[in-house]
Amino acid sequence: MKNINKYSRNYFMPPVSSLKWTEKEYITEAPTWCSVDLRDGNQALVVPMNLEEKLEYFQMLLEIGFKEIEVGFPAASETEYTFLRTLIEQNLIPEDVTIQVLTQSREHIIQKTFESLKGANKAVVHLYNSTSVAQREQVFKKSKQEIIDIAVTGAKLLKKYAAETEGNFQFQYSPESFTGTEIDFALEICNQVLGEWQPTADNKVIINLPATVSLSMPHVYASQIEYMSDHLDYRENVILSIHPHNDRGTGIADSELALLAGGQRIEGTLFGNGERTGNVDIVTLALNLFSHGVDPKLNFENIPKIIAGYEKFTKMKVNERQPYAGKLVFAAFSGSHQDAIAKGMKWREEKQNEEWTVPYLLIDPKDIGREYEGDVIRINSQSGKGGIGYLLEQQYGLELPPKMREDFGYCVKNVSDRLQKELMAEEIYDIFKKEYVNIKTPVEFINYQFMKHDDFKTNVTIQIEENISEIVGVGNGRLDAISNAIQKKLDITYKDLVYKEHALEIGSESNAVSYVGIRTMDDTVYWGCGIDVDIMTSSVKALFSAVNKIKK
């Protein structure tokens, strides 16, 4: 590409090696989650939420289980201020939930922020100022010391107004644009703020290290976090928080490695909503933990309901391939994938295995409110016999013989290919009935009667066009006798009759279903299916269905 020389690696590695996190295999417990949907996510919307929408969204976050929720920038607009006051004055904040508000390090903004918090049971006041080289040089045109002075002045003002305001307050500081800041400078400014606040075991402080813009590969961010964690003053009384954005598409990886490196708390949004490419997606992070057997302490057992709420309030859509939540993430169209999933599900059922190890499915879709039939096995021209057969069995109780599954699979694929569309379960069932079930042309089965003195001699009544006739057959069994009568009457020959039957229940009806496969002398196999309340009659109908496919 052109203009490659415009770009360089404008991030900063720690001054000493910080790689202890690489020795850890996985995250052993959930971090403290802080939703920033109502602030960071809301400010990124084309049309920000109104008061009523924010109140409903807040309730949805409570139902999911968030215990820390950033509710806005109350000094920034009347809507933000009114929203916060409504939460407090109408007692809408549960006692075990902490709200969080954002403020710049400017006195009139800090004063307005504390006015909005009056009477809050517990609130985090989040102070920030930008510290990166680019911001210092291009935006603020200030020295490092001047940037430190802004932060320390803000820290002092938080103490001042907290002492004068009714409520219970915890302080948080973010060196905004941390990833573009020299690490030793980021450490210096955070320690200066900590020195002003002097956190204790009973009054801990949050230091939040945001990837305001993601500038590096995830291992660099992890090393930056580990260095800060190892060198922050008052570390035992500091909650180390991270706030990754997704500019490089690595928000999840940044977060997970940062947790290994000492991060204890994560600020993010549902489905990664936020400025530019968004904040880190808390849904994905939480369910990644879930997939490793770690309780995420958030409830995503009804993902469809959460998606509906999210899309209603934000006017945005969850992508079809969004991890866990997307409509197609559990869907298998490929024949080999469908076959593996179907066999894995059957193996798990037969073995009564508690552990989830089904091929291609990271977690059990039902654990997050998804259904196997509608979400997992999806049928189009790429699908195979395994998935198609599994769908018929799960939704319609049809247990096709393996070779018949293959035959029907080609039939379905041809229809999907011709129509250039995915086929729904009812469409597939309709194709099956049309192609295999109780076929009556050109030869219609009317009735049969076994001789009382000889069970293996049979009279069969058939109709060809307008003509009804009776044929007689003899064989080593009832179905064989009928088969011989058909071959003699129609002057056809076939061999290797394959037969399977089972009970069938569809809705309130209870029937028997039979499958018959016959091989003609040119080695072509024809399949038929019969459904009837009587098991023997269903077998005869299946045989006639297969024969009629020869005669077509």
PDB file of C-alpha atoms in Angstrom, residues 323-427:
ATOM      1  CA  PRO A 323     -19.416 -13.954  19.166  1.00  0.00           C
ATOM      2  CA  TYR A 324     -22.052 -15.896  21.117  1.00  0.00           C
ATOM      3  CA  ALA A 325     -24.840 -13.394  20.384  1.00  0.00           C
ATOM      4  CA  GLY A 326     -24.998 -13.292  16.586  1.00  0.00           C
ATOM      5  CA  LYS A 327     -27.835 -15.174  14.901  1.00  0.00           C
ATOM      6  CA  LEU A 328     -25.422 -17.334  12.932  1.00  0.00           C
ATOM      7  CA  VAL A 329     -22.622 -18.040  15.423  1.00  0.00           C
ATOM      8  CA  PHE A 330     -23.997 -21.444  16.356  1.00  0.00           C
ATOM      9  CA  ALA A 331     -25.286 -22.177  12.866  1.00  0.00           C
ATOM     10  CA  ALA A 332     -23.738 -24.972  10.856  1.00  0.00           C
ATOM     11  CA  PHE A 333     -24.408 -25.009   7.113  1.00  0.00           C
ATOM     12  CA  SER A 334     -21.476 -27.223   6.146  1.00  0.00           C
ATOM     13  CA  GLY A 335     -22.390 -30.870   5.795  1.00  0.00           C
ATOM     14  CA  SER A 336     -19.339 -32.146   7.658  1.00  0.00           C
ATOM     15  CA  HIS A 337     -19.921 -29.698  10.510  1.00  0.00           C
ATOM     16  CA  GLN A 338     -23.576 -30.659  10.771  1.00  0.00           C
ATOM     17  CA  ASP A 339     -22.713 -34.333  10.801  1.00  0.00           C
ATOM     18  CA  ALA A 340     -20.129 -33.844  13.561  1.00  0.00           C
ATOM     19  CA  ILE A 341     -22.529 -31.763  15.669  1.00  0.00           C
ATOM     20  CA  ALA A 342     -25.368 -34.252  15.253  1.00  0.00           C
ATOM     21  CA  LYS A 343     -23.125 -37.175  16.211  1.00  0.00           C
ATOM     22  CA  GLY A 344     -21.648 -35.218  19.119  1.00  0.00           C
ATOM     23  CA  MET A 345     -25.090 -34.406  20.475  1.00  0.00           C
ATOM     24  CA  LYS A 346     -26.170 -38.030  20.176  1.00  0.00           C
ATOM     25  CA  TRP A 347     -22.941 -39.256  21.818  1.00  0.00           C
ATOM     26  CA  ARG A 348     -23.451 -36.853  24.709  1.00  0.00           C
ATOM     27  CA  GLU A 349     -27.030 -38.046  25.172  1.00  0.00           C
ATOM     28  CA  GLU A 350     -26.076 -41.724  25.042  1.00  0.00           C
ATOM     29  CA  LYS A 351     -23.132 -41.312  27.418  1.00  0.00           C
ATOM     30  CA  GLN A 352     -25.057 -38.916  29.677  1.00  0.00           C
ATOM     31  CA  ASN A 353     -21.897 -36.833  29.709  1.00  0.00           C
ATOM     32  CA  GLU A 354     -22.015 -33.721  31.899  1.00  0.00           C
ATOM     33  CA  GLU A 355     -19.037 -32.027  30.267  1.00  0.00           C
ATOM     34  CA  TRP A 356     -19.726 -30.082  27.081  1.00  0.00           C
ATOM     35  CA  THR A 357     -17.450 -31.294  24.261  1.00  0.00           C
ATOM     36  CA  VAL A 358     -19.719 -31.173  21.195  1.00  0.00           C
ATOM     37  CA  PRO A 359     -17.659 -30.492  18.042  1.00  0.00           C
ATOM     38  CA  TYR A 360     -17.815 -26.959  16.634  1.00  0.00           C
ATOM     39  CA  LEU A 361     -19.969 -25.600  19.502  1.00  0.00           C
ATOM     40  CA  LEU A 362     -17.905 -23.746  22.098  1.00  0.00           C
ATOM     41  CA  ILE A 363     -20.769 -23.668  24.594  1.00  0.00           C
ATOM     42  CA  ASP A 364     -24.227 -25.213  24.775  1.00  0.00           C
ATOM     43  CA  PRO A 365     -26.508 -22.745  22.946  1.00  0.00           C
ATOM     44  CA  LYS A 366     -29.323 -23.536  25.376  1.00  0.00           C
ATOM     45  CA  ASP A 367     -27.262 -22.065  28.227  1.00  0.00           C
ATOM     46  CA  ILE A 368     -27.772 -18.615  26.717  1.00  0.00           C
ATOM     47  CA  GLY A 369     -31.343 -19.065  25.537  1.00  0.00           C
ATOM     48  CA  ARG A 370     -30.701 -20.355  22.023  1.00  0.00           C
ATOM     49  CA  GLU A 371     -32.316 -23.435  20.459  1.00  0.00           C
ATOM     50  CA  TYR A 372     -30.590 -26.299  18.654  1.00  0.00           C
ATOM     51  CA  GLU A 373     -33.205 -26.674  15.939  1.00  0.00           C
ATOM     52  CA  GLY A 374     -33.498 -23.065  14.866  1.00  0.00           C
ATOM     53  CA  ASP A 375     -29.993 -21.863  15.656  1.00  0.00           C
ATOM     54  CA  VAL A 376     -27.569 -24.747  15.160  1.00  0.00           C
ATOM     55  CA  ILE A 377     -28.571 -26.827  12.146  1.00  0.00           C
ATOM     56  CA  ARG A 378     -29.241 -24.507   9.201  1.00  0.00           C
ATOM     57  CA  ILE A 379     -29.911 -25.966   5.769  1.00  0.00           C
ATOM     58  CA  ASN A 380     -28.757 -24.675   2.404  1.00  0.00           C
ATOM     59  CA  SER A 381     -26.962 -26.048  -0.647  1.00  0.00           C
ATOM     60  CA  GLN A 382     -23.802 -26.618   1.426  1.00  0.00           C
ATOM     61  CA  SER A 383     -25.553 -28.842   3.962  1.00  0.00           C
ATOM     62  CA  GLY A 384     -25.182 -32.573   4.279  1.00  0.00           C
ATOM     63  CA  LYS A 385     -27.137 -35.641   5.223  1.00  0.00           C
ATOM     64  CA  GLY A 386     -26.134 -35.496   8.886  1.00  0.00           C
ATOM     65  CA  GLY A 387     -27.605 -32.074   9.559  1.00  0.00           C
ATOM     66  CA  ILE A 388     -30.706 -32.648   7.469  1.00  0.00           C
ATOM     67  CA  GLY A 389     -31.342 -35.979   9.149  1.00  0.00           C
ATOM     68  CA  TYR A 390     -30.739 -34.468  12.594  1.00  0.00           C
ATOM     69  CA  LEU A 391     -33.228 -31.693  11.916  1.00  0.00           C
ATOM     70  CA  LEU A 392     -35.931 -34.143  10.779  1.00  0.00           C
ATOM     71  CA  GLU A 393     -35.334 -36.303  13.835  1.00  0.00           C
ATOM     72  CA  GLN A 394     -35.356 -33.445  16.348  1.00  0.00           C
ATOM     73  CA  GLN A 395     -38.348 -31.557  14.976  1.00  0.00           C
ATOM     74  CA  TYR A 396     -40.444 -34.253  13.343  1.00  0.00           C
ATOM     75  CA  GLY A 397     -39.356 -37.508  14.951  1.00  0.00           C
ATOM     76  CA  LEU A 398     -38.235 -39.073  11.673  1.00  0.00           C
ATOM     77  CA  GLU A 399     -35.269 -41.429  12.079  1.00  0.00           C
ATOM     78  CA  LEU A 400     -34.199 -42.046   8.503  1.00  0.00           C
ATOM     79  CA  PRO A 401     -31.872 -44.967   7.697  1.00  0.00           C
ATOM     80  CA  PRO A 402     -28.333 -43.710   6.976  1.00  0.00           C
ATOM     81  CA  LYS A 403     -28.501 -44.351   3.228  1.00  0.00           C
ATOM     82  CA  MET A 404     -31.892 -42.694   2.987  1.00  0.00           C
ATOM     83  CA  ARG A 405     -30.473 -39.645   4.763  1.00  0.00           C
ATOM     84  CA  GLU A 406     -27.861 -39.430   2.060  1.00  0.00           C
ATOM     85  CA  ASP A 407     -30.463 -39.727  -0.700  1.00  0.00           C
ATOM     86  CA  PHE A 408     -32.673 -37.081   0.879  1.00  0.00           C
ATOM     87  CA  GLY A 409     -29.656 -34.851   1.527  1.00  0.00           C
ATOM     88  CA  TYR A 410     -28.944 -34.576  -2.184  1.00  0.00           C
ATOM     89  CA  CYS A 411     -32.608 -33.840  -2.803  1.00  0.00           C
ATOM     90  CA  VAL A 412     -32.644 -30.965  -0.304  1.00  0.00           C
ATOM     91  CA  LYS A 413     -29.346 -29.531  -1.537  1.00  0.00           C
ATOM     92  CA  ASN A 414     -30.650 -29.492  -5.097  1.00  0.00           C
ATOM     93  CA  VAL A 415     -33.767 -27.583  -4.030  1.00  0.00           C
ATOM     94  CA  SER A 416     -31.735 -25.065  -2.020  1.00  0.00           C
ATOM     95  CA  ASP A 417     -29.268 -24.618  -4.873  1.00  0.00           C
ATOM     96  CA  ARG A 418     -32.055 -24.080  -7.387  1.00  0.00           C
ATOM     97  CA  LEU A 419     -33.879 -21.575  -5.182  1.00  0.00           C
ATOM     98  CA  GLN A 420     -30.636 -19.944  -3.962  1.00  0.00           C
ATOM     99  CA  LYS A 421     -31.892 -19.753  -0.376  1.00  0.00           C
ATOM    100  CA  GLU A 422     -31.737 -21.292   3.043  1.00  0.00           C
ATOM    101  CA  LEU A 423     -34.502 -23.795   3.725  1.00  0.00           C
ATOM    102  CA  MET A 424     -36.523 -23.693   6.915  1.00  0.00           C
ATOM    103  CA  ALA A 425     -37.453 -26.844   8.832  1.00  0.00           C
ATOM    104  CA  GLU A 426     -41.043 -26.884   7.584  1.00  0.00           C
ATOM    105  CA  GLU A 427     -39.849 -26.530   3.995  1.00  0.00           C
TER     106      GLU A 427
END
